Amino acid sequence: MNISPLQTARYEYMPKLPGMLRNGISEICVKEGNDTQSVADQEKIAALFPNTYGKKEITFEKGANTSVSKKQAVGVILSGGQAPGGHNVVCGLYDALKATDKENVLYGFKGGPSGLLEDSYIEFDDAYINMFRNTGGFDIIGSGRTKLETEEQFAVAAEVCKKHGITAIVIIGGDDSNTNAAVLAEYMAAHNTGVQVIGCPKTIDGDLKNEDIEISFGFDTATKTYSELIGNIERDCNSAKKYWHFIKVMGRSASHVALECALETQPNICLISEEVEAKKMSLSQIADQIADAVEKRAAKGMNFGVAVIPEGVVEFVPEFKALIAEINELLAGAKADEFNALASWEEKYAFIENGLSGDAMAVFAILPQNIQQQLFLERDPHGNVQVSLIESEKLFAAMVADKLAQRKAAGTYKGKFSAQYHFFGYEGRCAFPSNFDADYCYSLGYNAFMLIQYGFTGYLSKVSNLSRPAEEWIAGGMPITKMMNMERRHGEDKPVIRKALVELDGAPFRYFEERRDTWAVETCYTFPGAIQYFGPASVCDITTRTLALEKGMLK
Amino acid sequence: MNISPLQTARYEYMPKLPGMLRNGISEICVKEGNDTQSVADQEKIAALFPNTYGKKEITFEKGANTSVSKKQAVGVILSGGQAPGGHNVVCGLYDALKATDKENVLYGFKGGPSGLLEDSYIEFDDAYINMFRNTGGFDIIGSGRTKLETEEQFAVAAEVCKKHGITAIVIIGGDDSNTNAAVLAEYMAAHNTGVQVIGCPKTIDGDLKNEDIEISFGFDTATKTYSELIGNIERDCNSAKKYWHFIKVMGRSASHVALECALETQPNICLISEEVEAKKMSLSQIADQIADAVEKRAAKGMNFGVAVIPEGVVEFVPEFKALIAEINELLAGAKADEFNALASWEEKYAFIENGLSGDAMAVFAILPQNIQQQLFLERDPHGNVQVSLIESEKLFAAMVADKLAQRKAAGTYKGKFSAQYHFFGYEGRCAFPSNFDADYCYSLGYNAFMLIQYGFTGYLSKVSNLSRPAEEWIAGGMPITKMMNMERRHGEDKPVIRKALVELDGAPFRYFEERRDTWAVETCYTFPGAIQYFGPASVCDITTRTLALEKGMLK
């Protein structure tokens, strides 16, 4: 038997729907809002989406269901990295579909978008669905990173849909997947396939966020999990009083995850990649900033601390970005063979010194040797440096140690510095979804079916007012094209949903900025503890501090 | 404001006492049991503890309190690594002390045993104590690793006690600290200081366990925290289906933590150091064993898995232990300078090759280069290899990759192998104590005061029957000398509490052994999720599977 006590208990949890969806399927009607237009490049995007552009925003209300009765066969796809709550999107979708008509069927395409192309699927039934209610992971059907974006793929998808009589596809994914959902919806409409396409906003990274998406699902649970661990480490650090912990957290390019964790745990240091880029900070400046905190705390007798580092930060350091570009160039094609043929690191170092510009070499030279070696020895199949593998938590700790050694020699620093390293990512992507994510995801799925049932396509399942109790949430749909602009990608102009980075004039960053100097020097740690599913609402049902700040509910 | 919602809610939690301690201080009486003797070397230990040896085991019962009224001034010390629940020991001690007489005082010596020697302390009051109820960490007074073991130290301790009128010392620590508590108790008795000494069994490692200590506090919470993370990673792994995760967990030499986590999460592989030693396994054999699982899973299309590795495992590999001993010898004293003066790794490697025996060099040669370098470049102040810093999770992954490359060349393996690494330790030592640890620790502290009040010294605060609900727990005391035997330490025979390693004929290991071949090849992952404090008892109040198996409550 391998069902844990918590999983057994979570099967009993009934996710909370927005008030307007709580009256049963027969009591859900549509309220049309205004026509929409894309956030930028309206003409270009309208031209690319002649069948799906400019549609109205809609919300659901309590009222007689006026949708046309027809048998629905819906296919659902999980796309990209795992995020807690994905299973509940599927469960909500299934429940609304079956509540509408027991004859309706839900297919799950296996292993991500490729499941649709390869016609690899399962048909859900109650017994199978019930094993996944309120659980983490994407193992219900698996996920994958194939992108659905070419005409050839769309034609295959249309064939598969036709074969099974599929009336709608729900794509659960991040910014790219929802962009592709909109393009697929347009294709399906243009070719009169009768297949609708609905997107659902997923990503723990928090970078799929805009006027219409208050939060992507999974961000709440993942940041709570990382914050639990950071808080535990802070408590350990403040008890043992002998280590500086350097903690890298996932989140790709954006620093939303790091910032939310900092708001939850009040560490001594949290780097924000977007600020590093805006201020054009060098590695040395960042190391000096951390070393300043170490020195000030040491002067107060506190030779310990916690520094949170967003996964993508090194790519935002202009000089480091330039170095990476030069290294990729230096090892392009056959030059890599010449490099690889060199036997010793000393010979390789000489090769590097000879090949890099003076500026790039100056940056390279200050890196610790293990990082230098990582840059040259671990490259992807295209020969490029794998930036995501760079152990930036060790990089900054080593550079801070160097700074402190200099300061010690200069007599300004008299403390002890000993570092520990952590990287949290996989630990949070498949946690049991928090009550918030369980409710939000179930609502997204339930709502997605209502959009299908009312005939909408190219829409995002939209649930908003999320900083309030679920009763007050607003369910509806927004044309995905509304969120789009044109961006240059791989040498082409493409319609895409803009990735949301941390805004330096936004409330979450400003809150952090106002307090961080105090947090750096004092010990203001906060210990969120493990995610709770059963306790008081103040502990179990509150979503992120980022959202609370964005909504002005926290000052 | 830096009190999290969970911390606020946990302040309200009332820890559960054993039934016999629930009737108020005035209704607790002593029931004497049998005289005791040490588990081995009775004559030698009796001779070393003339004043404290051979005393009776006692249990508390409901009945009129017959203790002699006197003003108590108690000092408490936290010793060694953090373990969840330490704060509750202090709270339970404080509450019993104040309930007995409001004039009684509790001192906390700061920063571990050195606080007693340096007379660095705080006096607790309600406001301060209340800030720490049911919280993790040792930050209430800090901890430290100074050992209280010499006559000189004891004399200083006696002076400090005299100065403050201290009547008893409570030492919260692991096996060494409790051994030292017994020696200190004997000293205090022999010198007629009037100071009693009581020990409390702490360690997340689980290696302080015997007939009289069913479990050390902190083990439950720490293993639940690591199991949460391992389960989350398993779910991720089973969703993404592309990585093997190598997860090292804390626990020092013993593998109790790894084994408990394996029982909770059912990973594909869990190494047990005690088995590695008993079977005299080589690194290559271990790597082959893991590679077998990788190969079998790959043959079923599953190129993913989870392997749990106990922190201390490499020290139990006979050939590796021999290698470490040779390296320590090779770099002893001035020879390290010669080595350090060599400029390149190639020169250093030649020095090593020249200095090691053929057997040791054969082992060294198969290690990945980064591990080779760790062995030589990171040494402690005595010049010894820092075994705890060896990234064994990376070592085994690299060796498995080599094995698989050979098998691929031989045509027996056709899969893909890509590894991720994790080390969980600091993440769990300061978590909010589980209900079990909150209850157990509060009971240990409360009970410790009752032992003091009844005049006992050299006793361990003993709470047993822990696999049953708290109502049925049994509170009492056991002479620490009863748990002792003589062991050779640093060239001397010393009375010590024997460290408990995993018993290969014990129920927990046997349960694991019977199932692990299935777990290796099938996917039997269990997802415990985050520690819960408020839900159903089945989720919140159950302690470890190790204890359940030891008590025959799980088959």
PDB file of N, CA and C in Angstrom, chain B residues 72-149:
ATOM      1  N   GLN B  72      13.535  25.623  44.206  1.00  0.00           N
ATOM      2  CA  GLN B  72      14.351  25.066  43.146  1.00  0.00           C
ATOM      3  C   GLN B  72      14.844  26.170  42.223  1.00  0.00           C
ATOM      4  N   ALA B  73      16.129  26.105  41.925  1.00  0.00           N
ATOM      5  CA  ALA B  73      16.706  26.960  40.886  1.00  0.00           C
ATOM      6  C   ALA B  73      17.386  26.005  39.914  1.00  0.00           C
ATOM      7  N   VAL B  74      16.819  25.912  38.716  1.00  0.00           N
ATOM      8  CA  VAL B  74      17.296  24.920  37.757  1.00  0.00           C
ATOM      9  C   VAL B  74      17.976  25.634  36.589  1.00  0.00           C
ATOM     10  N   GLY B  75      19.057  25.032  36.117  1.00  0.00           N
ATOM     11  CA  GLY B  75      19.718  25.537  34.913  1.00  0.00           C
ATOM     12  C   GLY B  75      19.544  24.549  33.785  1.00  0.00           C
ATOM     13  N   VAL B  76      19.261  25.044  32.593  1.00  0.00           N
ATOM     14  CA  VAL B  76      19.074  24.138  31.447  1.00  0.00           C
ATOM     15  C   VAL B  76      20.079  24.493  30.356  1.00  0.00           C
ATOM     16  N   ILE B  77      20.543  23.449  29.677  1.00  0.00           N
ATOM     17  CA  ILE B  77      21.566  23.587  28.636  1.00  0.00           C
ATOM     18  C   ILE B  77      21.130  22.816  27.392  1.00  0.00           C
ATOM     19  N   LEU B  78      21.239  23.455  26.243  1.00  0.00           N
ATOM     20  CA  LEU B  78      21.044  22.764  24.963  1.00  0.00           C
ATOM     21  C   LEU B  78      22.415  22.443  24.401  1.00  0.00           C
ATOM     22  N   SER B  79      22.643  21.196  24.062  1.00  0.00           N
ATOM     23  CA  SER B  79      23.984  20.773  23.654  1.00  0.00           C
ATOM     24  C   SER B  79      23.969  20.143  22.264  1.00  0.00           C
ATOM     25  N   GLY B  80      24.859  20.576  21.414  1.00  0.00           N
ATOM     26  CA  GLY B  80      25.018  19.953  20.095  1.00  0.00           C
ATOM     27  C   GLY B  80      24.039  20.451  19.055  1.00  0.00           C
ATOM     28  N   GLY B  81      23.871  19.675  17.999  1.00  0.00           N
ATOM     29  CA  GLY B  81      23.063  20.072  16.843  1.00  0.00           C
ATOM     30  C   GLY B  81      21.598  20.249  17.188  1.00  0.00           C
ATOM     31  N   GLN B  82      20.965  21.149  16.467  1.00  0.00           N
ATOM     32  CA  GLN B  82      19.558  21.432  16.707  1.00  0.00           C
ATOM     33  C   GLN B  82      18.677  20.216  16.411  1.00  0.00           C
ATOM     34  N   ALA B  83      17.580  20.124  17.157  1.00  0.00           N
ATOM     35  CA  ALA B  83      16.577  19.092  16.901  1.00  0.00           C
ATOM     36  C   ALA B  83      15.222  19.689  17.246  1.00  0.00           C
ATOM     37  N   PRO B  84      14.221  19.479  16.384  1.00  0.00           N
ATOM     38  CA  PRO B  84      12.910  20.074  16.629  1.00  0.00           C
ATOM     39  C   PRO B  84      12.323  19.596  17.955  1.00  0.00           C
ATOM     40  N   GLY B  85      11.879  20.521  18.763  1.00  0.00           N
ATOM     41  CA  GLY B  85      11.268  20.182  20.040  1.00  0.00           C
ATOM     42  C   GLY B  85      12.080  20.641  21.239  1.00  0.00           C
ATOM     43  N   GLY B  86      13.320  21.046  21.016  1.00  0.00           N
ATOM     44  CA  GLY B  86      14.159  21.505  22.129  1.00  0.00           C
ATOM     45  C   GLY B  86      13.482  22.609  22.940  1.00  0.00           C
ATOM     46  N   HIS B  87      12.823  23.517  22.240  1.00  0.00           N
ATOM     47  CA  HIS B  87      12.147  24.600  22.964  1.00  0.00           C
ATOM     48  C   HIS B  87      11.052  24.058  23.882  1.00  0.00           C
ATOM     49  N   ASN B  88      10.374  23.007  23.429  1.00  0.00           N
ATOM     50  CA  ASN B  88       9.303  22.462  24.266  1.00  0.00           C
ATOM     51  C   ASN B  88       9.828  21.742  25.500  1.00  0.00           C
ATOM     52  N   VAL B  89      11.032  21.187  25.430  1.00  0.00           N
ATOM     53  CA  VAL B  89      11.618  20.616  26.651  1.00  0.00           C
ATOM     54  C   VAL B  89      11.753  21.736  27.693  1.00  0.00           C
ATOM     55  N   VAL B  90      12.266  22.859  27.230  1.00  0.00           N
ATOM     56  CA  VAL B  90      12.447  24.000  28.141  1.00  0.00           C
ATOM     57  C   VAL B  90      11.092  24.477  28.667  1.00  0.00           C
ATOM     58  N   CYS B  91      10.095  24.535  27.789  1.00  0.00           N
ATOM     59  CA  CYS B  91       8.764  24.997  28.207  1.00  0.00           C
ATOM     60  C   CYS B  91       8.131  24.048  29.227  1.00  0.00           C
ATOM     61  N   GLY B  92       8.252  22.744  28.987  1.00  0.00           N
ATOM     62  CA  GLY B  92       7.683  21.769  29.920  1.00  0.00           C
ATOM     63  C   GLY B  92       8.360  21.842  31.277  1.00  0.00           C
ATOM     64  N   LEU B  93       9.676  21.997  31.235  1.00  0.00           N
ATOM     65  CA  LEU B  93      10.460  22.138  32.463  1.00  0.00           C
ATOM     66  C   LEU B  93      10.015  23.380  33.243  1.00  0.00           C
ATOM     67  N   TYR B  94       9.880  24.458  32.508  1.00  0.00           N
ATOM     68  CA  TYR B  94       9.472  25.738  33.112  1.00  0.00           C
ATOM     69  C   TYR B  94       8.077  25.635  33.729  1.00  0.00           C
ATOM     70  N   ASP B  95       7.156  25.042  32.976  1.00  0.00           N
ATOM     71  CA  ASP B  95       5.779  24.980  33.464  1.00  0.00           C
ATOM     72  C   ASP B  95       5.663  24.130  34.727  1.00  0.00           C
ATOM     73  N   ALA B  96       6.350  22.990  34.773  1.00  0.00           N
ATOM     74  CA  ALA B  96       6.289  22.131  35.961  1.00  0.00           C
ATOM     75  C   ALA B  96       6.942  22.833  37.154  1.00  0.00           C
ATOM     76  N   LEU B  97       8.054  23.498  36.866  1.00  0.00           N
ATOM     77  CA  LEU B  97       8.789  24.207  37.921  1.00  0.00           C
ATOM     78  C   LEU B  97       7.938  25.330  38.521  1.00  0.00           C
ATOM     79  N   LYS B  98       7.285  26.097  37.649  1.00  0.00           N
ATOM     80  CA  LYS B  98       6.466  27.211  38.133  1.00  0.00           C
ATOM     81  C   LYS B  98       5.162  26.720  38.761  1.00  0.00           C
ATOM     82  N   ALA B  99       4.624  25.616  38.227  1.00  0.00           N
ATOM     83  CA  ALA B  99       3.399  25.068  38.804  1.00  0.00           C
ATOM     84  C   ALA B  99       3.660  24.539  40.208  1.00  0.00           C
ATOM     85  N   THR B 100       4.873  24.074  40.446  1.00  0.00           N
ATOM     86  CA  THR B 100       5.245  23.567  41.767  1.00  0.00           C
ATOM     87  C   THR B 100       5.391  24.719  42.759  1.00  0.00           C
ATOM     88  N   ASP B 101       6.042  25.762  42.305  1.00  0.00           N
ATOM     89  CA  ASP B 101       6.223  26.926  43.188  1.00  0.00           C
ATOM     90  C   ASP B 101       6.599  28.135  42.337  1.00  0.00           C
ATOM     91  N   LYS B 102       5.792  29.160  42.429  1.00  0.00           N
ATOM     92  CA  LYS B 102       6.038  30.352  41.608  1.00  0.00           C
ATOM     93  C   LYS B 102       7.402  30.980  41.886  1.00  0.00           C
ATOM     94  N   GLU B 103       7.949  30.711  43.059  1.00  0.00           N
ATOM     95  CA  GLU B 103       9.253  31.291  43.418  1.00  0.00           C
ATOM     96  C   GLU B 103      10.425  30.539  42.790  1.00  0.00           C
ATOM     97  N   ASN B 104      10.157  29.350  42.306  1.00  0.00           N
ATOM     98  CA  ASN B 104      11.221  28.609  41.625  1.00  0.00           C
ATOM     99  C   ASN B 104      11.705  29.386  40.408  1.00  0.00           C
ATOM    100  N   VAL B 105      12.976  29.209  40.070  1.00  0.00           N
ATOM    101  CA  VAL B 105      13.488  29.910  38.881  1.00  0.00           C
ATOM    102  C   VAL B 105      14.177  28.937  37.925  1.00  0.00           C
ATOM    103  N   LEU B 106      14.082  29.305  36.657  1.00  0.00           N
ATOM    104  CA  LEU B 106      14.754  28.523  35.619  1.00  0.00           C
ATOM    105  C   LEU B 106      15.744  29.423  34.891  1.00  0.00           C
ATOM    106  N   TYR B 107      17.008  29.008  34.883  1.00  0.00           N
ATOM    107  CA  TYR B 107      18.042  29.701  34.124  1.00  0.00           C
ATOM    108  C   TYR B 107      18.332  28.926  32.847  1.00  0.00           C
ATOM    109  N   GLY B 108      18.611  29.655  31.797  1.00  0.00           N
ATOM    110  CA  GLY B 108      19.057  29.017  30.561  1.00  0.00           C
ATOM    111  C   GLY B 108      20.490  29.434  30.283  1.00  0.00           C
ATOM    112  N   PHE B 109      21.393  28.463  30.224  1.00  0.00           N
ATOM    113  CA  PHE B 109      22.790  28.800  29.918  1.00  0.00           C
ATOM    114  C   PHE B 109      22.942  28.937  28.412  1.00  0.00           C
ATOM    115  N   LYS B 110      23.589  30.010  28.024  1.00  0.00           N
ATOM    116  CA  LYS B 110      23.584  30.396  26.610  1.00  0.00           C
ATOM    117  C   LYS B 110      24.705  29.743  25.795  1.00  0.00           C
ATOM    118  N   GLY B 111      24.335  29.364  24.566  1.00  0.00           N
ATOM    119  CA  GLY B 111      25.347  28.860  23.627  1.00  0.00           C
ATOM    120  C   GLY B 111      25.908  27.499  23.984  1.00  0.00           C
ATOM    121  N   GLY B 112      25.123  26.677  24.666  1.00  0.00           N
ATOM    122  CA  GLY B 112      25.568  25.315  24.973  1.00  0.00           C
ATOM    123  C   GLY B 112      26.297  25.228  26.301  1.00  0.00           C
ATOM    124  N   PRO B 113      26.981  24.102  26.542  1.00  0.00           N
ATOM    125  CA  PRO B 113      27.652  23.875  27.821  1.00  0.00           C
ATOM    126  C   PRO B 113      28.632  24.991  28.197  1.00  0.00           C
ATOM    127  N   SER B 114      29.182  25.664  27.189  1.00  0.00           N
ATOM    128  CA  SER B 114      30.127  26.738  27.520  1.00  0.00           C
ATOM    129  C   SER B 114      29.436  27.846  28.308  1.00  0.00           C
ATOM    130  N   GLY B 115      28.129  27.989  28.126  1.00  0.00           N
ATOM    131  CA  GLY B 115      27.383  29.007  28.875  1.00  0.00           C
ATOM    132  C   GLY B 115      27.455  28.775  30.375  1.00  0.00           C
ATOM    133  N   LEU B 116      27.467  27.501  30.754  1.00  0.00           N
ATOM    134  CA  LEU B 116      27.578  27.177  32.186  1.00  0.00           C
ATOM    135  C   LEU B 116      28.978  27.533  32.679  1.00  0.00           C
ATOM    136  N   LEU B 117      29.979  27.199  31.892  1.00  0.00           N
ATOM    137  CA  LEU B 117      31.363  27.457  32.314  1.00  0.00           C
ATOM    138  C   LEU B 117      31.658  28.954  32.370  1.00  0.00           C
ATOM    139  N   GLU B 118      31.013  29.685  31.452  1.00  0.00           N
ATOM    140  CA  GLU B 118      31.272  31.129  31.385  1.00  0.00           C
ATOM    141  C   GLU B 118      30.235  31.927  32.151  1.00  0.00           C
ATOM    142  N   ASP B 119      29.327  31.224  32.829  1.00  0.00           N
ATOM    143  CA  ASP B 119      28.283  31.886  33.596  1.00  0.00           C
ATOM    144  C   ASP B 119      27.504  32.878  32.726  1.00  0.00           C
ATOM    145  N   SER B 120      27.184  32.433  31.525  1.00  0.00           N
ATOM    146  CA  SER B 120      26.417  33.270  30.600  1.00  0.00           C
ATOM    147  C   SER B 120      25.006  32.698  30.534  1.00  0.00           C
ATOM    148  N   TYR B 121      24.046  33.461  30.988  1.00  0.00           N
ATOM    149  CA  TYR B 121      22.712  32.864  31.150  1.00  0.00           C
ATOM    150  C   TYR B 121      21.615  33.915  31.032  1.00  0.00           C
ATOM    151  N   ILE B 122      20.397  33.432  30.900  1.00  0.00           N
ATOM    152  CA  ILE B 122      19.230  34.286  31.086  1.00  0.00           C
ATOM    153  C   ILE B 122      18.332  33.613  32.102  1.00  0.00           C
ATOM    154  N   GLU B 123      17.467  34.406  32.733  1.00  0.00           N
ATOM    155  CA  GLU B 123      16.443  33.825  33.597  1.00  0.00           C
ATOM    156  C   GLU B 123      15.133  33.904  32.837  1.00  0.00           C
ATOM    157  N   PHE B 124      14.446  32.783  32.737  1.00  0.00           N
ATOM    158  CA  PHE B 124      13.204  32.758  31.957  1.00  0.00           C
ATOM    159  C   PHE B 124      12.054  33.400  32.714  1.00  0.00           C
ATOM    160  N   ASP B 125      11.188  34.048  31.952  1.00  0.00           N
ATOM    161  CA  ASP B 125       9.903  34.469  32.506  1.00  0.00           C
ATOM    162  C   ASP B 125       8.813  34.086  31.511  1.00  0.00           C
ATOM    163  N   ASP B 126       7.568  34.285  31.885  1.00  0.00           N
ATOM    164  CA  ASP B 126       6.451  33.851  31.031  1.00  0.00           C
ATOM    165  C   ASP B 126       6.524  34.464  29.637  1.00  0.00           C
ATOM    166  N   ALA B 127       6.781  35.769  29.598  1.00  0.00           N
ATOM    167  CA  ALA B 127       6.729  36.463  28.305  1.00  0.00           C
ATOM    168  C   ALA B 127       7.749  35.865  27.340  1.00  0.00           C
ATOM    169  N   TYR B 128       8.935  35.594  27.868  1.00  0.00           N
ATOM    170  CA  TYR B 128       9.988  35.060  26.999  1.00  0.00           C
ATOM    171  C   TYR B 128       9.668  33.620  26.575  1.00  0.00           C
ATOM    172  N   ILE B 129       9.322  32.798  27.543  1.00  0.00           N
ATOM    173  CA  ILE B 129       8.984  31.396  27.258  1.00  0.00           C
ATOM    174  C   ILE B 129       7.866  31.301  26.214  1.00  0.00           C
ATOM    175  N   ASN B 130       6.870  32.169  26.356  1.00  0.00           N
ATOM    176  CA  ASN B 130       5.705  32.067  25.470  1.00  0.00           C
ATOM    177  C   ASN B 130       6.044  32.325  24.005  1.00  0.00           C
ATOM    178  N   MET B 131       7.130  33.031  23.769  1.00  0.00           N
ATOM    179  CA  MET B 131       7.543  33.290  22.388  1.00  0.00           C
ATOM    180  C   MET B 131       8.100  32.035  21.695  1.00  0.00           C
ATOM    181  N   PHE B 132       8.376  31.004  22.491  1.00  0.00           N
ATOM    182  CA  PHE B 132       9.055  29.826  21.928  1.00  0.00           C
ATOM    183  C   PHE B 132       8.235  28.542  21.994  1.00  0.00           C
ATOM    184  N   ARG B 133       7.016  28.635  22.512  1.00  0.00           N
ATOM    185  CA  ARG B 133       6.213  27.411  22.650  1.00  0.00           C
ATOM    186  C   ARG B 133       5.926  26.785  21.285  1.00  0.00           C
ATOM    187  N   ASN B 134       6.191  25.508  21.187  1.00  0.00           N
ATOM    188  CA  ASN B 134       5.892  24.718  19.980  1.00  0.00           C
ATOM    189  C   ASN B 134       6.608  25.220  18.729  1.00  0.00           C
ATOM    190  N   THR B 135       7.732  25.897  18.927  1.00  0.00           N
ATOM    191  CA  THR B 135       8.517  26.350  17.770  1.00  0.00           C
ATOM    192  C   THR B 135       9.753  25.473  17.602  1.00  0.00           C
ATOM    193  N   GLY B 136      10.329  25.539  16.417  1.00  0.00           N
ATOM    194  CA  GLY B 136      11.565  24.805  16.149  1.00  0.00           C
ATOM    195  C   GLY B 136      12.776  25.592  16.599  1.00  0.00           C
ATOM    196  N   GLY B 137      13.967  25.011  16.378  1.00  0.00           N
ATOM    197  CA  GLY B 137      15.200  25.734  16.658  1.00  0.00           C
ATOM    198  C   GLY B 137      15.657  25.636  18.094  1.00  0.00           C
ATOM    199  N   PHE B 138      16.859  26.106  18.314  1.00  0.00           N
ATOM    200  CA  PHE B 138      17.444  26.177  19.657  1.00  0.00           C
ATOM    201  C   PHE B 138      17.760  27.634  19.977  1.00  0.00           C
ATOM    202  N   ASP B 139      17.120  28.558  19.265  1.00  0.00           N
ATOM    203  CA  ASP B 139      17.474  29.964  19.430  1.00  0.00           C
ATOM    204  C   ASP B 139      17.001  30.545  20.755  1.00  0.00           C
ATOM    205  N   ILE B 140      16.236  29.801  21.517  1.00  0.00           N
ATOM    206  CA  ILE B 140      15.779  30.302  22.819  1.00  0.00           C
ATOM    207  C   ILE B 140      16.974  30.665  23.718  1.00  0.00           C
ATOM    208  N   ILE B 141      18.008  29.849  23.648  1.00  0.00           N
ATOM    209  CA  ILE B 141      19.246  30.159  24.385  1.00  0.00           C
ATOM    210  C   ILE B 141      20.492  29.810  23.567  1.00  0.00           C
ATOM    211  N   GLY B 142      20.281  29.284  22.372  1.00  0.00           N
ATOM    212  CA  GLY B 142      21.424  28.843  21.559  1.00  0.00           C
ATOM    213  C   GLY B 142      21.964  27.514  22.050  1.00  0.00           C
ATOM    214  N   SER B 143      22.819  26.930  21.224  1.00  0.00           N
ATOM    215  CA  SER B 143      23.424  25.650  21.561  1.00  0.00           C
ATOM    216  C   SER B 143      24.924  25.735  21.299  1.00  0.00           C
ATOM    217  N   GLY B 144      25.641  24.687  21.639  1.00  0.00           N
ATOM    218  CA  GLY B 144      27.078  24.691  21.380  1.00  0.00           C
ATOM    219  C   GLY B 144      27.638  23.300  21.522  1.00  0.00           C
ATOM    220  N   ARG B 145      28.877  23.134  21.091  1.00  0.00           N
ATOM    221  CA  ARG B 145      29.461  21.799  21.051  1.00  0.00           C
ATOM    222  C   ARG B 145      30.582  21.582  22.081  1.00  0.00           C
ATOM    223  N   THR B 146      30.772  22.525  22.972  1.00  0.00           N
ATOM    224  CA  THR B 146      31.740  22.306  24.041  1.00  0.00           C
ATOM    225  C   THR B 146      31.340  21.060  24.824  1.00  0.00           C
ATOM    226  N   LYS B 147      32.323  20.214  25.139  1.00  0.00           N
ATOM    227  CA  LYS B 147      32.015  19.024  25.924  1.00  0.00           C
ATOM    228  C   LYS B 147      32.342  19.292  27.394  1.00  0.00           C
ATOM    229  N   LEU B 148      31.393  18.958  28.250  1.00  0.00           N
ATOM    230  CA  LEU B 148      31.610  19.068  29.699  1.00  0.00           C
ATOM    231  C   LEU B 148      32.160  17.726  30.158  1.00  0.00           C
ATOM    232  N   GLU B 149      33.474  17.602  30.310  1.00  0.00           N
ATOM    233  CA  GLU B 149      33.964  16.261  30.644  1.00  0.00           C
ATOM    234  C   GLU B 149      35.170  16.231  31.572  1.00  0.00           C
TER     235      GLU B 149
END
